[in-house]
Coordinates of C-alpha atoms and ligand atoms in Angstrom, one line a residue:
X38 CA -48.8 -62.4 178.4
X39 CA -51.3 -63.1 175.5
X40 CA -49.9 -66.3 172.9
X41 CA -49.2 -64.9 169.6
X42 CA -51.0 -67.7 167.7
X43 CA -54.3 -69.1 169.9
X44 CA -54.6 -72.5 168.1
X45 CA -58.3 -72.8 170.2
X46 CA -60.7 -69.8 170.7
X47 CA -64.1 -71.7 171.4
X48 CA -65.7 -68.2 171.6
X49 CA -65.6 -68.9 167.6
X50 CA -68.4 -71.0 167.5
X51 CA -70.5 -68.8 169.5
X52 CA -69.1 -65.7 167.1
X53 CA -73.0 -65.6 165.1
X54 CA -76.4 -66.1 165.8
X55 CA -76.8 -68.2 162.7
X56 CA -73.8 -70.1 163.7
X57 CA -74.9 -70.5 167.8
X58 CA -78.5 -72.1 166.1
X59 CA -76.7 -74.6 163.6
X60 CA -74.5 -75.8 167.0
X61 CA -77.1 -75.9 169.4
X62 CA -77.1 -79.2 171.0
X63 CA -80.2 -79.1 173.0
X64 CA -83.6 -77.4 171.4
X65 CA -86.6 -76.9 173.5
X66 CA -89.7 -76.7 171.7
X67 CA -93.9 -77.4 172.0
X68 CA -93.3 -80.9 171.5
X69 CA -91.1 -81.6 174.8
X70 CA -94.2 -80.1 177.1
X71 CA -97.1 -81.3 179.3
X72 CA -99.0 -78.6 180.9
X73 CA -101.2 -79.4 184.3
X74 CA -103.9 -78.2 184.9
X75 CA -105.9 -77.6 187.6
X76 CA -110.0 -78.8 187.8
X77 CA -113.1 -77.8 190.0
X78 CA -116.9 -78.2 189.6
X79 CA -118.9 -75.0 188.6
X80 CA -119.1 -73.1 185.1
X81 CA -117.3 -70.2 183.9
X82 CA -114.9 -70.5 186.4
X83 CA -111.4 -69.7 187.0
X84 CA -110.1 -68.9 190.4
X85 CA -106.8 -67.7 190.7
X86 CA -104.2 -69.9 192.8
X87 CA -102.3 -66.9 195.0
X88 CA -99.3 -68.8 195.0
X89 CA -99.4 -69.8 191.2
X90 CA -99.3 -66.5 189.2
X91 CA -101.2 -67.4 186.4
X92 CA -102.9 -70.6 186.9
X93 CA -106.3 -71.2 188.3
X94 CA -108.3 -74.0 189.4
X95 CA -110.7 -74.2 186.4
X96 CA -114.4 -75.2 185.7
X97 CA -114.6 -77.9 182.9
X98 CA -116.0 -75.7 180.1
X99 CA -112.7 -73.1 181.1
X100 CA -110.2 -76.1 181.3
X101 CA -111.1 -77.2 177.7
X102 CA -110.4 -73.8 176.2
X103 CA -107.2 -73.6 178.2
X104 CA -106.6 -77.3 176.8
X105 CA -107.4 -75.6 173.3
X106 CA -105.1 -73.6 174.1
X107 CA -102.3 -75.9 174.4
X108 CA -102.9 -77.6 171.6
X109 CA -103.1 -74.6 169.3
X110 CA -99.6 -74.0 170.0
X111 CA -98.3 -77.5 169.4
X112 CA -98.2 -78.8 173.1
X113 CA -99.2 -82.5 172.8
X114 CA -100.6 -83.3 176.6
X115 CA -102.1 -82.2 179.3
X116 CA -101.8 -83.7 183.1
X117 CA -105.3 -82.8 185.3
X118 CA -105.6 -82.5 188.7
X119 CA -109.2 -82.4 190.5
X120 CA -109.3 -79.6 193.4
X121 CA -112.5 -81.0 195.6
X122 CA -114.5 -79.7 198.8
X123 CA -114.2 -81.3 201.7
X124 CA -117.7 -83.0 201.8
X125 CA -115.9 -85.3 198.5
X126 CA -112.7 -86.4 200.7
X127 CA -112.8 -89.4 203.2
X128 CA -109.8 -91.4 204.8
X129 CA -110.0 -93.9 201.9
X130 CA -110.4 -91.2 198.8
X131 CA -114.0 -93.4 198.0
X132 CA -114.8 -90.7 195.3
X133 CA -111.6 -91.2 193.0
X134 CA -113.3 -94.2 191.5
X135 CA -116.7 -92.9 190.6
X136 CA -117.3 -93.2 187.1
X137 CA -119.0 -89.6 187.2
X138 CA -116.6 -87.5 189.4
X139 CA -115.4 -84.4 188.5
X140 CA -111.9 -85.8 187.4
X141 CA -113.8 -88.5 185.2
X142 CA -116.4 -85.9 183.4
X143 CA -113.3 -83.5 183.3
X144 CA -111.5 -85.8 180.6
X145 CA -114.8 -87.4 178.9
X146 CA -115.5 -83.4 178.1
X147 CA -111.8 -82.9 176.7
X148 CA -111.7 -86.1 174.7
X149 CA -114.8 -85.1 173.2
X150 CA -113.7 -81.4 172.0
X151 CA -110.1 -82.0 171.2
X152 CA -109.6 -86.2 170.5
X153 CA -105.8 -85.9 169.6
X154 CA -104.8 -84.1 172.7
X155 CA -103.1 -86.2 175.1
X156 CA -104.8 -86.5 178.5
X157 CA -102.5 -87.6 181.5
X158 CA -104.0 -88.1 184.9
X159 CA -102.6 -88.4 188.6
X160 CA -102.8 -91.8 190.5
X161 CA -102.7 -91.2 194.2
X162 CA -105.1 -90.3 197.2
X163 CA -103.9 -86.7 198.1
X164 CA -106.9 -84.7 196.2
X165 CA -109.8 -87.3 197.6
X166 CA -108.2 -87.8 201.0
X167 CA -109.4 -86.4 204.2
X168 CA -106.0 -87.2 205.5
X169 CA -104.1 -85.1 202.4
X170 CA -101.9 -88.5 202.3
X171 CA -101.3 -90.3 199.2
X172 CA -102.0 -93.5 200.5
X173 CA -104.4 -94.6 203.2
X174 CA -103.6 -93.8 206.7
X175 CA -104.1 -96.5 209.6
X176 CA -104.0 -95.9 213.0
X177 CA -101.2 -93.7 212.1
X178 CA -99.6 -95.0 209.5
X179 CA -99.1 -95.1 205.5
X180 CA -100.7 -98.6 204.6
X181 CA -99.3 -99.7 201.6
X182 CA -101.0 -102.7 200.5
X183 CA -104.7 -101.2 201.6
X184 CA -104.1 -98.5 199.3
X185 CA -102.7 -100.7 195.8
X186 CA -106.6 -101.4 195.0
X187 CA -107.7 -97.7 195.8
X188 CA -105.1 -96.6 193.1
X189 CA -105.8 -99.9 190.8
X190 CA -109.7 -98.7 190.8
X191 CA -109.1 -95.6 190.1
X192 CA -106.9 -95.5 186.9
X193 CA -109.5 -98.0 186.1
X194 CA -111.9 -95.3 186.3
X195 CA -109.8 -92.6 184.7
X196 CA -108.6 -95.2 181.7
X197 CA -112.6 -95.5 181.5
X198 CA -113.1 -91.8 180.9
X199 CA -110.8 -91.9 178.0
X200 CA -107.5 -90.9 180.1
X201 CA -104.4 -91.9 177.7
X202 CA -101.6 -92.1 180.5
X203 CA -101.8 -92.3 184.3
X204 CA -99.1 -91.2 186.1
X205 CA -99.2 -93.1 189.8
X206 CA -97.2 -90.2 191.6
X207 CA -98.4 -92.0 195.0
X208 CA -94.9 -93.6 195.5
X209 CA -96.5 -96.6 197.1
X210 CA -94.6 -99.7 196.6
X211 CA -96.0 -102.3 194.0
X212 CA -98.2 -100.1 192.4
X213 CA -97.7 -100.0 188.8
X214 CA -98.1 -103.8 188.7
X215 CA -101.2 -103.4 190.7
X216 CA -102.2 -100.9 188.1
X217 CA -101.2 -102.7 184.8
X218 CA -103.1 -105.5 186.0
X219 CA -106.1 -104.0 186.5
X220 CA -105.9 -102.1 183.3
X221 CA -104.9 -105.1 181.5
X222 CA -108.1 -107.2 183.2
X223 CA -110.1 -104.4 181.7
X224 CA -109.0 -104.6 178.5
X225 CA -107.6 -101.0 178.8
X226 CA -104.0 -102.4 177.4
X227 CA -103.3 -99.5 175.0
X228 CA -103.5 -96.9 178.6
X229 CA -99.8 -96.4 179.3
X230 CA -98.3 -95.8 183.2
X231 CA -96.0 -93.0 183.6
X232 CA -95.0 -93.9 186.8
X233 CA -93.3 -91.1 188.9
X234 CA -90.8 -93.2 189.5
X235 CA -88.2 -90.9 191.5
X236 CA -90.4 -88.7 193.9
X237 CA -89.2 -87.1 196.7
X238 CA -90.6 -85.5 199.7
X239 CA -89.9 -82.4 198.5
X240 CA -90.7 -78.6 200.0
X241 CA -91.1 -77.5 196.4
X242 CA -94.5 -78.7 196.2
X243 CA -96.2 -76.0 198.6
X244 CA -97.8 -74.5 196.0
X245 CA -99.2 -76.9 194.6
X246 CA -100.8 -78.6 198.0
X247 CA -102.6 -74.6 198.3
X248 CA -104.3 -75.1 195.3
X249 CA -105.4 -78.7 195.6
X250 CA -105.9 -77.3 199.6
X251 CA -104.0 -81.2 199.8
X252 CA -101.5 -80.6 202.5
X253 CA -101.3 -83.7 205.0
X254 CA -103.1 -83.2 207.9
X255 CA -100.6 -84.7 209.7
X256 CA -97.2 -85.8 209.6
X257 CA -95.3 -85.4 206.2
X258 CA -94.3 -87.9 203.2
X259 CA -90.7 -89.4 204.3
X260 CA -92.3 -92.9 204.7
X261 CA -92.9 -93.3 201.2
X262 CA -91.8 -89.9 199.0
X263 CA -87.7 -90.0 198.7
X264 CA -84.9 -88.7 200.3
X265 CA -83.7 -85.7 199.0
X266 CA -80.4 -86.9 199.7
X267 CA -80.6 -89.7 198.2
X268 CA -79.6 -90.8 194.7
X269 CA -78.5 -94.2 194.4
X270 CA -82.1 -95.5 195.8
X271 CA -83.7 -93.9 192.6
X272 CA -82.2 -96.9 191.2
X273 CA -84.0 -99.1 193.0
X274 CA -87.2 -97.7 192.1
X275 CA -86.2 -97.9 188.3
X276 CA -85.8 -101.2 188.4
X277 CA -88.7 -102.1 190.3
X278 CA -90.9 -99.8 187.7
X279 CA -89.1 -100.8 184.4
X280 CA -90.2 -105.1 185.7
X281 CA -93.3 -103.9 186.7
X282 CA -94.0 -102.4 183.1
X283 CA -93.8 -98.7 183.3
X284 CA -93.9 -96.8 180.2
X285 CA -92.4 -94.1 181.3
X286 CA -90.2 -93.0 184.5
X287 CA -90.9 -89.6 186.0
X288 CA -88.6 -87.3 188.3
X289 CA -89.9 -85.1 190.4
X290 CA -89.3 -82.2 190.9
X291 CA -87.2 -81.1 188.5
X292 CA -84.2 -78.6 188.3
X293 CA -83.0 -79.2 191.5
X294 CA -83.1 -83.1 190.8
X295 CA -81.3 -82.6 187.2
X296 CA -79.0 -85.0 188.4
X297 CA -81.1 -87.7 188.9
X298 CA -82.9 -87.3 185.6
X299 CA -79.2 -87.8 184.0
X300 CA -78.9 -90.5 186.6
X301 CA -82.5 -92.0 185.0
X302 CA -81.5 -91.4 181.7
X303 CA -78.4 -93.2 181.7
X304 CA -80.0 -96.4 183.6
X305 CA -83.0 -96.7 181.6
X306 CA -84.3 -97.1 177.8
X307 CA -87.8 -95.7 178.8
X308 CA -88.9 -92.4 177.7
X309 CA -88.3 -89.9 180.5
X310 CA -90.4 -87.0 182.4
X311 CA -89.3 -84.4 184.8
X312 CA -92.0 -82.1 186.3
X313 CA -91.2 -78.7 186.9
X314 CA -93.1 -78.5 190.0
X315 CA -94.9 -75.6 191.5
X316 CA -92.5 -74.0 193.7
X317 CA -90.1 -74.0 190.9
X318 CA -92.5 -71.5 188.8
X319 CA -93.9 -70.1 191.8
X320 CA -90.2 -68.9 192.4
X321 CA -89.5 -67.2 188.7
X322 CA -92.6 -65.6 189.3
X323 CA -91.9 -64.4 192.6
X324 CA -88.2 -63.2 191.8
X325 CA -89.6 -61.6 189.0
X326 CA -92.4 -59.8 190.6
X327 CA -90.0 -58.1 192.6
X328 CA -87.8 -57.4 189.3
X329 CA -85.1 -59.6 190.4
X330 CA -85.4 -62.0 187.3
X331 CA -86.5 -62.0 184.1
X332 CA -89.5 -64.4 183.9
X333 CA -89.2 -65.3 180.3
X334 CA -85.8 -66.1 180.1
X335 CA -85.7 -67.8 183.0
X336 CA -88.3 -69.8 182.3
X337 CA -86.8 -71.0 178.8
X338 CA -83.2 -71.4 180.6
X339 CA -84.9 -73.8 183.2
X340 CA -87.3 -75.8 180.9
X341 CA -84.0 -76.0 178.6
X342 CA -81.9 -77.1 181.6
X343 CA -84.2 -80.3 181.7
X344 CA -84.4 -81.4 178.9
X345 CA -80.1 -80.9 178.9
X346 CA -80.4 -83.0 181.7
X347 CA -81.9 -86.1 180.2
X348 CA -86.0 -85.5 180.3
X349 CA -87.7 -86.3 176.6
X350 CA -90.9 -85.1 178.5
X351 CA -91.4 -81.6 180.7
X352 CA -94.4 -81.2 183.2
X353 CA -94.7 -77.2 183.3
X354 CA -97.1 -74.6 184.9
X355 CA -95.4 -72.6 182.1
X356 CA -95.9 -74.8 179.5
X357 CA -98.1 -72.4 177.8
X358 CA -95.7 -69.0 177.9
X359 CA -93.0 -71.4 177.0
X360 CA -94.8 -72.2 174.3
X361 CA -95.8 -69.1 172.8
X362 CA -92.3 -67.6 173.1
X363 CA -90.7 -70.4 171.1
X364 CA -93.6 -69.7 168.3
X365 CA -92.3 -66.2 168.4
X366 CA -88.5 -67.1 168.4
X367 CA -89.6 -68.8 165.2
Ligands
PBG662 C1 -99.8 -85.7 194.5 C2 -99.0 -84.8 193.7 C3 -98.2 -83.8 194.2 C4 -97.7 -83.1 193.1 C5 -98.1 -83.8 192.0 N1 -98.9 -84.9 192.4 C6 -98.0 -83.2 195.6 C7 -97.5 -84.1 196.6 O1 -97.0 -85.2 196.4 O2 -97.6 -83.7 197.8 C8 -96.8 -81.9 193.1 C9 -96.8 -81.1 191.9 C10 -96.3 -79.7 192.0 O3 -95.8 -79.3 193.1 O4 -96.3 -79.0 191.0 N2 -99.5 -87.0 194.7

């Protein structure tokens, strides 16, 4: 039954902790993470989001101690996300340009108190739009090219505030040309595009509309977010970004698209970013609210799992616990 001599026994590598650490192939740590971060006008504020255990849309004097935060334990970026009222949205997202909107005075008020922390902002409509579309919506429909000088004006704008990176996650086509030039016309060549490059119209992002209250009025995303189904397409759109000079390539969402960041990886020499979207932590929280999971290690497994997968970069509501347990793991 058993071989007397078992020339192979893998389970010898794994015999000693000291042993598992020297043979660890993949190692998470603070310098793989982006955490995002959620923005709203007032002071002193931080109003939990009941779907996102944990995160809260934030005034700007609480979003820069949580950006603190972050950098105290070695994360190097954070991605922001306005959350507006009603009276700033309009079918056209007119206030995403302003040179004194919230987003803008959001990132002028981090670069001020903490210079070396990376701030990444969002290019699309959703948070200004009446509509909750990413693009502009024209008797009915998605219109691409209307929307390329929207999104062109307001990186402009967010480049102006001092952003470092924008990350168009609009999935309109042409846009990171549209949006390098316009940098580049405005002498902002140093702001890099991390241009979600692979997004789909994905479910997972429920949370994430209730806190931005950014759910399309109407309709869904399919005319211009991916195909879950699809994989080969994503390599369309990694063409199209790498000519159109994209710094980095972005998959979205994450674990459930691991195969696409492998799929990125292997196609592309850009640096690149998964994002760990909100109904993938809203679900370790849930699970483990319940006491079905353990929200820690799961959390570590799936942040791991990404960077296994191909990511250099990981978006992550958990950013921060992930963080502090790796300080602790030493
Ligand atoms: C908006 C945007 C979305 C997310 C990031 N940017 C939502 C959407 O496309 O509807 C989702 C992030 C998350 O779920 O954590 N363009």
């Amino acid at each position: 039954m058993y071989p007397r001599v078992m020339l192979v026994r893998p389970r010898r590598n794994r015999s000693r902790p000291a042993l598992r650490r020297l043979l660890q192939e993949t190692r998470l740590c603070a310098d793989d993470l982006v955490l995002p971060l959620f923005v709203q006008e007032g002071e002193g504020l931080a109003s939990p989001i009941a779907s996102m255990p944990g995160q809260a849309r934030l005034s700007i004097d609480r979003l820069v101690e949580r950006a603190a935060e972050a950098e105290a334990l070695g994360i190097p970026g954070v991605v922001l996300f306005p959350v507006l009222p009603d009276e700033a949205k309009d079918s056209r997202g007119s206030t995403s340009s302003k040179p004194d909107g919230l987003l803008q005075r959001a990132i002028r008020s981090l670069k001020e108190a903490l210079p070396s922390l990376l701030v990444i902002t969002d290019v699309a409509l959703d948070p200004y739009s009446s509509d909750g579309h990413d693009g502009v919506l024209v008797d009915g429909r998605i219109d691409n090219d209307e929307t390329l000088p929207i999104l062109a004006a307001m990186a402009v704008a967010q480049a102006q505030a001092g952003a470092d990176l924008v990350a168009p996650s609009d999935m309109m086509d042409g846009r990171v040309a549209s949006i390098r030039e316009a940098l580049d016309a405005a002498d902002f060549t140093e702001v890099g595009i991390g241009s979600y490059c692979t997004k789909y119209a994905s479910a997972f992002y429920g949370p994430f509309r209730d806190a931005l209250d950014s759910a399309p009025r109407e309709g869904d995303k399919a005319t211009y977010q991916m195909d879950p189904a699809n994989a080969r397409e994503a390599l369309r759109e990694v063409e199209l970004d790498e000519a159109e000079g994209a710094d980095w390539l972005m998959v979205k969402p994450g674990l459930v698209y691991a195969d696409i960041i492998r799929l990125v990886r292997d196609h592309s020499a850009l640096p690149v970013a998964a994002y760990h979207v909100s109904g993938e932590y809203a679900m370790l929280h849930a699970a483990a609210e319940r006491g079905w999971l353990d929200y820690e290690a799961c959390l570590l497994e799936s942040l791991v799992s990404l960077k296994r997968a191909g990511a250099d970069v990981i978006f992550s509501y958990g950013a921060l616990d992930a963080a502090r347990l790796l300080a602790r793991q030493g």
